[in-house]
Short mmCIF file of C-alpha atoms and ligand atoms in Angstrom, two decimals:
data_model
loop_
_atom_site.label_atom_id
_atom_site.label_comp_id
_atom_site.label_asym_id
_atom_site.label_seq_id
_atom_site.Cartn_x
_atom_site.Cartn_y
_atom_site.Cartn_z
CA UNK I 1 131.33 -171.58 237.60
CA UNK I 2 130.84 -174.13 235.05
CA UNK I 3 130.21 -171.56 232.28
CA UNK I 4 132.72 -169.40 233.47
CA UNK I 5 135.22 -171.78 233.15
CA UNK I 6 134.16 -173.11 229.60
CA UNK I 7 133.73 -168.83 228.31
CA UNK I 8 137.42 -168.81 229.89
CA UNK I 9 139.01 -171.19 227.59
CA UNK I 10 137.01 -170.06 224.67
CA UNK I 11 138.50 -166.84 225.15
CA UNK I 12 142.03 -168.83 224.97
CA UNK I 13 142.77 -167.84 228.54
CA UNK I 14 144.76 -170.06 230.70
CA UNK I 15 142.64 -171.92 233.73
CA UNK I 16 143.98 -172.95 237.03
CA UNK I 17 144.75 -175.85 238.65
CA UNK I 18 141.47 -175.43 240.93
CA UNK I 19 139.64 -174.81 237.78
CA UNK I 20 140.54 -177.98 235.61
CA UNK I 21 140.08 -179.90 238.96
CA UNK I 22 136.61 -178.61 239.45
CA UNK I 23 135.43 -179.04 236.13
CA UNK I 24 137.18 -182.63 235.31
CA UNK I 25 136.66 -183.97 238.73
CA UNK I 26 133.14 -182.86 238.15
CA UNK I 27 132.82 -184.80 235.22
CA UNK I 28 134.24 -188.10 236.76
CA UNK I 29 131.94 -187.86 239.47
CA UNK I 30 128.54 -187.32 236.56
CA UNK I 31 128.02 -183.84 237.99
CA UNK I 32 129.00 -182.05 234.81
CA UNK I 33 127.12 -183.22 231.76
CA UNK I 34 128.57 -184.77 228.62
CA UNK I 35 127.61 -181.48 226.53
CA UNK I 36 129.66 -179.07 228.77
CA UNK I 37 132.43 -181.56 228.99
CA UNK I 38 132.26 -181.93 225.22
CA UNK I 39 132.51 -177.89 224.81
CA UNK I 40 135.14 -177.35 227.07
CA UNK I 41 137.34 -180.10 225.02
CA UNK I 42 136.93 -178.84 222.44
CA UNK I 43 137.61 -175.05 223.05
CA UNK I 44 140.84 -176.60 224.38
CA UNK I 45 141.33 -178.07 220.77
CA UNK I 46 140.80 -175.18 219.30
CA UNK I 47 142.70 -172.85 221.74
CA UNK I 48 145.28 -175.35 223.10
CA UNK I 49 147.20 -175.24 226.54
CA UNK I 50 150.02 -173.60 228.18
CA UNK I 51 152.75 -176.11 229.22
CA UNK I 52 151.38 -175.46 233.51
CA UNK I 53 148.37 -176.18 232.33
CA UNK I 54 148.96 -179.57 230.82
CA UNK I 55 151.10 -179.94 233.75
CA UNK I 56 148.12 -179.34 235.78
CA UNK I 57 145.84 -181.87 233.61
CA UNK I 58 148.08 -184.68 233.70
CA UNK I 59 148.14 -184.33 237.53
CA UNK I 60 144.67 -184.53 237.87
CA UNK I 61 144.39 -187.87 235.50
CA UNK I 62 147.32 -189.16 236.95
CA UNK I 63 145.65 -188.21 240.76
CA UNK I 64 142.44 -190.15 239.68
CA UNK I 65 143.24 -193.54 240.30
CA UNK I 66 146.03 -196.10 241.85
CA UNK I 67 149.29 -195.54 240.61
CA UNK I 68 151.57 -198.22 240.58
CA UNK I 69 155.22 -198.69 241.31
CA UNK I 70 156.40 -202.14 241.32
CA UNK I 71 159.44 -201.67 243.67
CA UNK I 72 159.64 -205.03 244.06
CA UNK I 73 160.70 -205.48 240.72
CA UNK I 74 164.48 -205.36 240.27
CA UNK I 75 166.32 -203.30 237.27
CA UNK I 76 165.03 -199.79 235.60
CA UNK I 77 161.64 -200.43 234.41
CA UNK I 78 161.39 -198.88 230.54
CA UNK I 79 157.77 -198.57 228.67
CA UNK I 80 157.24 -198.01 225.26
CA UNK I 81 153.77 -196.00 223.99
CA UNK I 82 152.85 -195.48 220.63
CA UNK I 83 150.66 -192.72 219.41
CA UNK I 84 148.82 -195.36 216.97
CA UNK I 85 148.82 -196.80 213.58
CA UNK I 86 148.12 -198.72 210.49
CA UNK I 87 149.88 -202.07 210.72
CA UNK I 88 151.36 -201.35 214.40
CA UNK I 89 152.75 -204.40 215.75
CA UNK I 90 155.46 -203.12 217.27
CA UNK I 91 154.77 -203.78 220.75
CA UNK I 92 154.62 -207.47 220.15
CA UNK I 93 158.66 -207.47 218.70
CA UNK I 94 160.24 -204.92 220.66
CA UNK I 95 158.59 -206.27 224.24
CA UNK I 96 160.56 -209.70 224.06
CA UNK I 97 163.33 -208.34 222.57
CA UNK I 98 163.79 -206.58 225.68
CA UNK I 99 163.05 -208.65 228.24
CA UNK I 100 165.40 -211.41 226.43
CA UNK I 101 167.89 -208.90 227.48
CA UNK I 102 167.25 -208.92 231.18
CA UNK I 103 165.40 -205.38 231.53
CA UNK I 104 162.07 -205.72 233.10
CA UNK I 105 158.87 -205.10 230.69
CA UNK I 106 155.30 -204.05 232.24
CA UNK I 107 153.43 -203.69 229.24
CA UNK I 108 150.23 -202.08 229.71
CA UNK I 109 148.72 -201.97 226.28
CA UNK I 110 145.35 -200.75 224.69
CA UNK I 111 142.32 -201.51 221.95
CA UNK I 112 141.97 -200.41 218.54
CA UNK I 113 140.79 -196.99 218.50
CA UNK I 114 138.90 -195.79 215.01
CA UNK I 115 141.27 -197.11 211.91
CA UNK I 116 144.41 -197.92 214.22
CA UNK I 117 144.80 -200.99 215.63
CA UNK I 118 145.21 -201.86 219.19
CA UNK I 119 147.87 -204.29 220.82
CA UNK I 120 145.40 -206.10 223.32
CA UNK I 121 142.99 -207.04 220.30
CA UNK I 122 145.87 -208.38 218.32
CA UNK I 123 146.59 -210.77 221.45
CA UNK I 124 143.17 -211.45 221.33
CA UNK I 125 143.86 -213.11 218.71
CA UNK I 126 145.62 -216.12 220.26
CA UNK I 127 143.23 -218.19 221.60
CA UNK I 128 143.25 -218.31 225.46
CA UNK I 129 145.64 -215.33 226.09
CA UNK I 130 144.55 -213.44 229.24
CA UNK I 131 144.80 -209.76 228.79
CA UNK I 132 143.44 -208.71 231.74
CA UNK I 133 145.97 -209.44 234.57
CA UNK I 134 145.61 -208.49 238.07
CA UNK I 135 148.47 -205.77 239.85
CA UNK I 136 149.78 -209.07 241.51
CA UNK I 137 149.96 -211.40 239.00
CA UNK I 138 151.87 -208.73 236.89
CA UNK I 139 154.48 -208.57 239.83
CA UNK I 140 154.52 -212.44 239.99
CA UNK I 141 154.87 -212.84 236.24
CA UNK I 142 157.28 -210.35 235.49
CA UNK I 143 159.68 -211.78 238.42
CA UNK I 144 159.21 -214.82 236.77
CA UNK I 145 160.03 -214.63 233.11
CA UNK I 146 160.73 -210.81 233.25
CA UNK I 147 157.59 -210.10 231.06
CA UNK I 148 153.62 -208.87 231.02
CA UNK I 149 151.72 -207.80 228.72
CA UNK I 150 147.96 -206.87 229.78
CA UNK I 151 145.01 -204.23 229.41
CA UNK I 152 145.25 -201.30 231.37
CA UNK I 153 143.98 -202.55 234.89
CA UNK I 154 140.12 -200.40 235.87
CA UNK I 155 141.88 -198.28 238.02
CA UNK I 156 144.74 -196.78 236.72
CA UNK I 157 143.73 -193.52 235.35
CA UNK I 158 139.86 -193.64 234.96
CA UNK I 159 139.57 -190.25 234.45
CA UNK I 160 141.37 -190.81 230.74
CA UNK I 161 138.92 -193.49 230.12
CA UNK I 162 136.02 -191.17 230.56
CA UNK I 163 136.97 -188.52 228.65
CA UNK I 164 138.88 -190.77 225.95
CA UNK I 165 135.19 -192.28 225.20
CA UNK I 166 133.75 -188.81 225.15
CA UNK I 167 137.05 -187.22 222.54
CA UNK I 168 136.27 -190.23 220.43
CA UNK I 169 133.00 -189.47 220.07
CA UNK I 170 133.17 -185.50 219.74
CA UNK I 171 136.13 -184.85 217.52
CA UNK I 172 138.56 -183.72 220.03
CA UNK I 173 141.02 -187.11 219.56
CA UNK I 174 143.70 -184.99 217.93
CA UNK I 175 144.56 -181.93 220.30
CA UNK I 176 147.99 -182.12 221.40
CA UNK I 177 147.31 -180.98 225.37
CA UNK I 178 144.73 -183.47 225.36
CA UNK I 179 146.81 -186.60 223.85
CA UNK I 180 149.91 -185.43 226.06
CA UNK I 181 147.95 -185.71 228.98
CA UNK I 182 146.57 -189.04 228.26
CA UNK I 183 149.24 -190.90 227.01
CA UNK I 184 151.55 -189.61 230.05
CA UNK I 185 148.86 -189.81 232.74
CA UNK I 186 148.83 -193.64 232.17
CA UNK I 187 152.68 -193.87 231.80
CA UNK I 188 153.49 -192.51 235.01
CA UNK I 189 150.87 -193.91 236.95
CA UNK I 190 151.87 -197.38 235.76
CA UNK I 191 155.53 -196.82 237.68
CA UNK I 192 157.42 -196.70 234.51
CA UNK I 193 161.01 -195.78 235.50
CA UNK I 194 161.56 -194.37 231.29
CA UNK I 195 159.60 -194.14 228.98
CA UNK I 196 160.23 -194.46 225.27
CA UNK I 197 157.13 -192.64 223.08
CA UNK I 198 156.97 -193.57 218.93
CA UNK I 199 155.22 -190.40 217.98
CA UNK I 200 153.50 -190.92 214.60
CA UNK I 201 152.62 -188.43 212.09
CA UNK I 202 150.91 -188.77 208.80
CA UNK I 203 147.55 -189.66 207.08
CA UNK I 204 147.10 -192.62 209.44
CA UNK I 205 147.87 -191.77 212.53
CA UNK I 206 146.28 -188.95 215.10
CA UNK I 207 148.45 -186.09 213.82
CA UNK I 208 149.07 -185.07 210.93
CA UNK I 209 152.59 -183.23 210.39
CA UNK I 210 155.93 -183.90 211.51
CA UNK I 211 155.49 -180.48 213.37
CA UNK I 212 152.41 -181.18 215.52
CA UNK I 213 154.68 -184.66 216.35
CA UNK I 214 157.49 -182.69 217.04
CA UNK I 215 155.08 -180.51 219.47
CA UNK I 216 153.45 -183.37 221.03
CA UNK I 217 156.89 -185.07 221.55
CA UNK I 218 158.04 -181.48 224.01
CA UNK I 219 155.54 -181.34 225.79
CA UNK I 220 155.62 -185.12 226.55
CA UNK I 221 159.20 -184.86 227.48
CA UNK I 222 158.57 -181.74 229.83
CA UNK I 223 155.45 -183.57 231.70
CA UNK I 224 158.27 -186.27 231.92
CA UNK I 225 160.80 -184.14 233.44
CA UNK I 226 158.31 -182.67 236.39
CA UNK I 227 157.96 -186.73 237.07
CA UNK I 228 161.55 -187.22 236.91
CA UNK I 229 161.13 -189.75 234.45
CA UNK I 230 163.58 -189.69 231.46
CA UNK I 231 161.42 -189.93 228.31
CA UNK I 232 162.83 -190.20 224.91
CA UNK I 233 160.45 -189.98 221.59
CA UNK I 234 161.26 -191.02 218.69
CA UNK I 235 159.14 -189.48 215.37
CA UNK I 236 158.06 -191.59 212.87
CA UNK I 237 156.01 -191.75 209.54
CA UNK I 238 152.48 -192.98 209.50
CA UNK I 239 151.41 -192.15 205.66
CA UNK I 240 152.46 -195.60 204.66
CA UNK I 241 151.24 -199.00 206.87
CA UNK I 242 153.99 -200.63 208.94
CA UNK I 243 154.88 -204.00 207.37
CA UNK I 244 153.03 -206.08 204.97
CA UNK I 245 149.76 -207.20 207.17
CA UNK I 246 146.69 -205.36 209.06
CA UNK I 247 144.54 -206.92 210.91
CA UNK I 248 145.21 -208.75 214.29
CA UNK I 249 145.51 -212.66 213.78
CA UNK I 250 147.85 -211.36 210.48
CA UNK I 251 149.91 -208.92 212.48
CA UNK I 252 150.42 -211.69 215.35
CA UNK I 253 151.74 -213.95 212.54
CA UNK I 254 154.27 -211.12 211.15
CA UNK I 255 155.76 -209.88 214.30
CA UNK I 256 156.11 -213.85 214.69
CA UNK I 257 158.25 -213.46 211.79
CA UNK I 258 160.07 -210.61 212.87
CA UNK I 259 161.01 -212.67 216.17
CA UNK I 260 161.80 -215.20 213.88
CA UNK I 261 164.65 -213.19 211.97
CA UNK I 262 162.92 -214.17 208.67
CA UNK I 263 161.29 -210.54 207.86
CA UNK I 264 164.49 -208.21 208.26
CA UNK I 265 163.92 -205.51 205.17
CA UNK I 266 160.91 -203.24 205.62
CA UNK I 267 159.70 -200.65 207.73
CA UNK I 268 158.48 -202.79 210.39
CA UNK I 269 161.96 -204.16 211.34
CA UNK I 270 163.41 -201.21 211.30
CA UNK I 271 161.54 -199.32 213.47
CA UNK I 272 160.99 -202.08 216.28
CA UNK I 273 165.06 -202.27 216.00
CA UNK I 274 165.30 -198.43 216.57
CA UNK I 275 162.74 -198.38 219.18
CA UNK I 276 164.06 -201.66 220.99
CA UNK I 277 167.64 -199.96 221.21
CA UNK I 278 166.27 -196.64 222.58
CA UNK I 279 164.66 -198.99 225.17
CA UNK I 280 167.52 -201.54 225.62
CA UNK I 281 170.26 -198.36 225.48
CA UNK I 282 167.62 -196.53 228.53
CA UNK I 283 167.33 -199.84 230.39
CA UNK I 284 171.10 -200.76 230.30
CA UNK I 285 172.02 -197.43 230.46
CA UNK I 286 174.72 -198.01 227.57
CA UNK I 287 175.44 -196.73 224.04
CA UNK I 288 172.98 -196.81 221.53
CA UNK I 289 175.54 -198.48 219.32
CA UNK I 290 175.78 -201.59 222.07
CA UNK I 291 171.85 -201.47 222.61
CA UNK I 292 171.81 -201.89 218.67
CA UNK I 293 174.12 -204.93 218.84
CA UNK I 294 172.56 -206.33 221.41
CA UNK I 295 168.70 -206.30 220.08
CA UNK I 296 169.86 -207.47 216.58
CA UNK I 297 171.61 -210.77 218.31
CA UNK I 298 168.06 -211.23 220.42
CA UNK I 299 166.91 -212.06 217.52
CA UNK I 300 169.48 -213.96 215.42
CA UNK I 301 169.93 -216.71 218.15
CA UNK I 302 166.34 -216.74 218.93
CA UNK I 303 166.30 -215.45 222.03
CA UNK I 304 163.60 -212.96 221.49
CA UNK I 305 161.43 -215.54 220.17
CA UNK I 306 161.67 -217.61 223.08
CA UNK I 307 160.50 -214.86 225.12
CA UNK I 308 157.23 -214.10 223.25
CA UNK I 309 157.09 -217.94 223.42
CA UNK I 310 157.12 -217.88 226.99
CA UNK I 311 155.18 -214.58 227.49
CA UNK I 312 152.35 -216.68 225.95
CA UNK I 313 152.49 -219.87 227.53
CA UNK I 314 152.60 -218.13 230.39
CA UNK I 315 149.32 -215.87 229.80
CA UNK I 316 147.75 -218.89 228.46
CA UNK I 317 147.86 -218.38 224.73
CA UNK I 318 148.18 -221.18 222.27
CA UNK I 319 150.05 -219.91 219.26
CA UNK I 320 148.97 -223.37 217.29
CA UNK I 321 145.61 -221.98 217.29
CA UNK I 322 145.97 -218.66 215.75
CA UNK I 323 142.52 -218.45 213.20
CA UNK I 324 143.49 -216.71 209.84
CA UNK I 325 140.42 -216.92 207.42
CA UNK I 326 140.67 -219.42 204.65
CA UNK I 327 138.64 -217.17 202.10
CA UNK I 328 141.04 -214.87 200.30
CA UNK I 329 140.46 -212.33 197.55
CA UNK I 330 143.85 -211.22 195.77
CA UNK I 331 143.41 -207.71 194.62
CA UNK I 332 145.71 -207.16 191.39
CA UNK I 333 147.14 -204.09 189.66
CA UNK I 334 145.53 -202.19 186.58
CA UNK I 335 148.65 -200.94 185.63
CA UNK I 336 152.47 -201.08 185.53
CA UNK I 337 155.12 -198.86 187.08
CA UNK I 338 157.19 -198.81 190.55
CA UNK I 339 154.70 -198.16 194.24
CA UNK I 340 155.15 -194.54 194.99
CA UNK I 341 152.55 -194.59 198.12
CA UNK I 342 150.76 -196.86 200.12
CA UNK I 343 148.20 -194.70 201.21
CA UNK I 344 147.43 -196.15 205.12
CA UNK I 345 144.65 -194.50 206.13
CA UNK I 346 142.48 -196.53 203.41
CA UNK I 347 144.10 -199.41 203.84
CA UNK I 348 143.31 -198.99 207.60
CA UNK I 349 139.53 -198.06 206.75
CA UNK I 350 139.71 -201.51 204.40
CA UNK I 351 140.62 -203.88 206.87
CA UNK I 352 138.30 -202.28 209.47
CA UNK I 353 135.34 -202.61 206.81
CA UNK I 354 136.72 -206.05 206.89
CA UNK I 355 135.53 -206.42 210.32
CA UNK I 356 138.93 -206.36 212.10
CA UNK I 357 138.27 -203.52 214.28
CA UNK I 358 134.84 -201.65 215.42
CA UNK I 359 132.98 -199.38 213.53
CA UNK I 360 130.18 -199.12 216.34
CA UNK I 361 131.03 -199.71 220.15
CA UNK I 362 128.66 -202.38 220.58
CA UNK I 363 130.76 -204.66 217.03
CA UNK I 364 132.25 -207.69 217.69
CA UNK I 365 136.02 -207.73 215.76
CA UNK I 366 136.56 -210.64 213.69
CA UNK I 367 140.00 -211.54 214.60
CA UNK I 368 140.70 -213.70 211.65
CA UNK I 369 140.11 -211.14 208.63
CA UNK I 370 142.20 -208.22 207.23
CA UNK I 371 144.90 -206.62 204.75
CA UNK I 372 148.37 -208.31 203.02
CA UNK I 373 150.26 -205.94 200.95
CA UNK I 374 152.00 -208.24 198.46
CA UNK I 375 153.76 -204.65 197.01
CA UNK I 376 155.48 -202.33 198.87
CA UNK I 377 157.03 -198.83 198.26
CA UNK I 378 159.90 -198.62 195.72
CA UNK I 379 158.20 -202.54 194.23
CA UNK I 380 158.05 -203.06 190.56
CA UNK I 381 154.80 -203.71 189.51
CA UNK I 382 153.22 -205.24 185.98
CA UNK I 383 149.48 -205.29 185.13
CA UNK I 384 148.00 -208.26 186.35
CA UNK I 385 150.53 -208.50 189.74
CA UNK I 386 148.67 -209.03 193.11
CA UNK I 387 149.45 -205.69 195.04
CA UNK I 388 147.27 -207.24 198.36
CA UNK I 389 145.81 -210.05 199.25
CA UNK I 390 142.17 -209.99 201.18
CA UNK I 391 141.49 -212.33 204.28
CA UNK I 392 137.45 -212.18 204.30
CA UNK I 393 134.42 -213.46 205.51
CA UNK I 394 132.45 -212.63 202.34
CA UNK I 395 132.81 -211.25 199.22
CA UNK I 396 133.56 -207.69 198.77
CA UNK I 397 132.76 -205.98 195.78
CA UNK I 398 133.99 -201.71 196.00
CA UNK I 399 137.61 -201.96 196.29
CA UNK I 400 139.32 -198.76 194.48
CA UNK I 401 142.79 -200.18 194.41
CA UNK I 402 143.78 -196.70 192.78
CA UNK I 403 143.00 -194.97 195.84
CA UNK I 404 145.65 -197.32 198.55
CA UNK I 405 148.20 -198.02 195.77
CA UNK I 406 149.41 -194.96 193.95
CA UNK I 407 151.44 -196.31 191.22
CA UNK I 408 153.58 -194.35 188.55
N1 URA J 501 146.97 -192.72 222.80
C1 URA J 501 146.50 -192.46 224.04
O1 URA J 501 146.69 -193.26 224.96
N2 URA J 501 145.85 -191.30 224.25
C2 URA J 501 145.62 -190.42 223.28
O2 URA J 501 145.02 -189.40 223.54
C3 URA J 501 146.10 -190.70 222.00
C4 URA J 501 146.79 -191.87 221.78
#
């Protein structure tokens, strides 16, 4: 049966229900070993799924833990997912802005995975936040001040947890039936009433074309539509870093600034303001022209700030404690022109060799190092200029600024 079922997909022949069941099931429960497991991934990467059979996979992730639903919890529940990237801070703006708008936020967030960045480590960066809260205190908290933020909890979906390690680890992260299943097994099971999915494409994130976004974006709404859950993506680029900092104590400090109003002109803002309205326009169910109005005022009288102000407090944080490493290195130009690329994948690789994310499972991330682009795109540069600043622990000596800053 167990060959069977991994000859049948290498053949590119669609399996049943009862078949993925079997063999993922069998997996979960350590009766199917990692190398089966591993070849049956990835003759789905290679041969992809029909639409019933994605269907069919989510179902099973979705059917193999709790799945939430937070009915006590007044007003339309809208969650935000990103595919992951460089710089990706996004959840940390667009999650106050929302709640400072009255629509409930259950933000179940995860960790860094390869060069991307993950929301729960940047949180990790303020001292004393909790990120791992309880079904009950979410209910409690969110009642309270209309906003969580936490770590998956154990039991919702295990079965993408399992074979998330095992994709990492075999080259299977990028298959489109494989990511659609995981990213909306964990939505739906989390009781998200709509969900709003930034779907990235480019040389840092998990795909690489517009096209395999666009894909991955269908299916994603479809899967949503057999939930009845209204699920809106929204495709964006992921060949240049968002905003000027990587690396988690940095990125906590910028989406500060964000909050803050005082970093209004670059990437970053403007997709947390298009993906905030998407959410605000799905919560309120009004006009994406209101929404708009309405996130931009969040945070020009502060409101939104407040919010992530109390979302912290509340989860124990201390913002006044936030570690950024005193030893800098500024990396300058050897030549003048205008930045035509910011190439994110190698900025992402620098600030993990930095130590802000893992290379190996068992690493410990050093929250306080990583990346400051002092140039952007379209910037004017002379020889000599600082294009990024370096927040280290030691000395690093085999920086080819050539190949992140492409300048003409
Ligand atoms: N994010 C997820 O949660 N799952 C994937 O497979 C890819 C991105």
């Amino acid at each position: 049966m167990i060959l069977d079922i991994i000859n049948k997909k290498r053949l590119g022949k669609e399996l049943s229900y009862k078949e993925l069941d079997y063999f993922f099931n069998g997996y979960l429960n350590g009766e199917i070993a990692d190398y089966q497991m591993s070849s049956l991934l990835m003759a789905i990467c290679i041969n992809g799924m029909t639409d019933e059979e994605i269907f069919s996979l989510t179902k099973i992730f979705i059917d193999s833990g709790e799945v939430l639903d937070f009915y006590d919890i007044e007003g339309i529940k809208v969650d935000k997912h990103s595919t992951g990237g460089i710089g990706d801070k996004t959840t940390l703006i667009i999650a106050p802005i929302v709640a400072s708008l009255g629509i409930p936020v259950i933000k179940m967030s995860g960790r860094g995975l390869g060069y991307t960045g993950g929301t729960i480590d940047k949180l990790e960066s303020i001292p004393g936040f909790r990120v791992n809260l309880k079904d009950r205190e979410i209910e409690r908290q969110v009642k309270d001040i209309g906003i969580a933020i936490t770590a998956q909890t154990r039991d919702l979906v295990p079965m993408d947890k399992v074979i998330y390690a095992l994709r990492d680890v075999t080259a299977t992260v990028s298959s489109i039936p494989l990511i659609a299943s995981s990213i909306m097994s964990k939505k739906i099971a989390s009781g998200a009433d709509k969900i709003i999915i930034d779907v990235k494409y480019g040389n840092g994130a998990l795909l690489r074309t517009k096209e395999e976004a666009k894909e991955l974006s269908n299916i994603m709404i479809k899967i949503g539509e057999v939930y009845g859950r209204e699920v809106r993506t929204l495709i964006s680029d992921m060949n240049t870093p968002l905003g000027t900092c990587i690396g988690n104590a940095l990125e906590v400090k910028e989406a500060i600034e964000v909050l803050k109003g005082k970093e209004d002109s670059n990437n970053l803002y403007d997709l947390c303001i298009e993906l905030a309205t998407e959410m605000v326009s799905m919560g309120k169910e009004i006009s994406k022209e209101d929404a708009k109005k309405l996130v931009i005022d969040s945070i020009d009288t502060g409101k939104a700030y407040k919010k992530f102000e109390e979302l912290v407090k509340y989860q124990d944080g201390d913002l006044r404690d936030i570690v950024v490493s005193n030893k800098t290195m500024k990396i300058r130009s050897n030549k003048a022109g205008v930045v035509k690329k910011i190439n994110a994948l190698e900025v992402g690789k620098l600030s993990l060799s930095l130590g802000s994310g893992k290379i190996k499972k068992t690493d410990r991330i050093d929250y306080s190092v990583g990346v400051k682009l002092n140039k952007l795109v379209g910037d004017s540069v002379k020889e000599g200029d600082i294009l990024m600043t370096l927040y280290v622990k030691k000395d690093v000596y085999d920086i080819n600024v050539n190949n992140i800053f492409e300048i003409d």
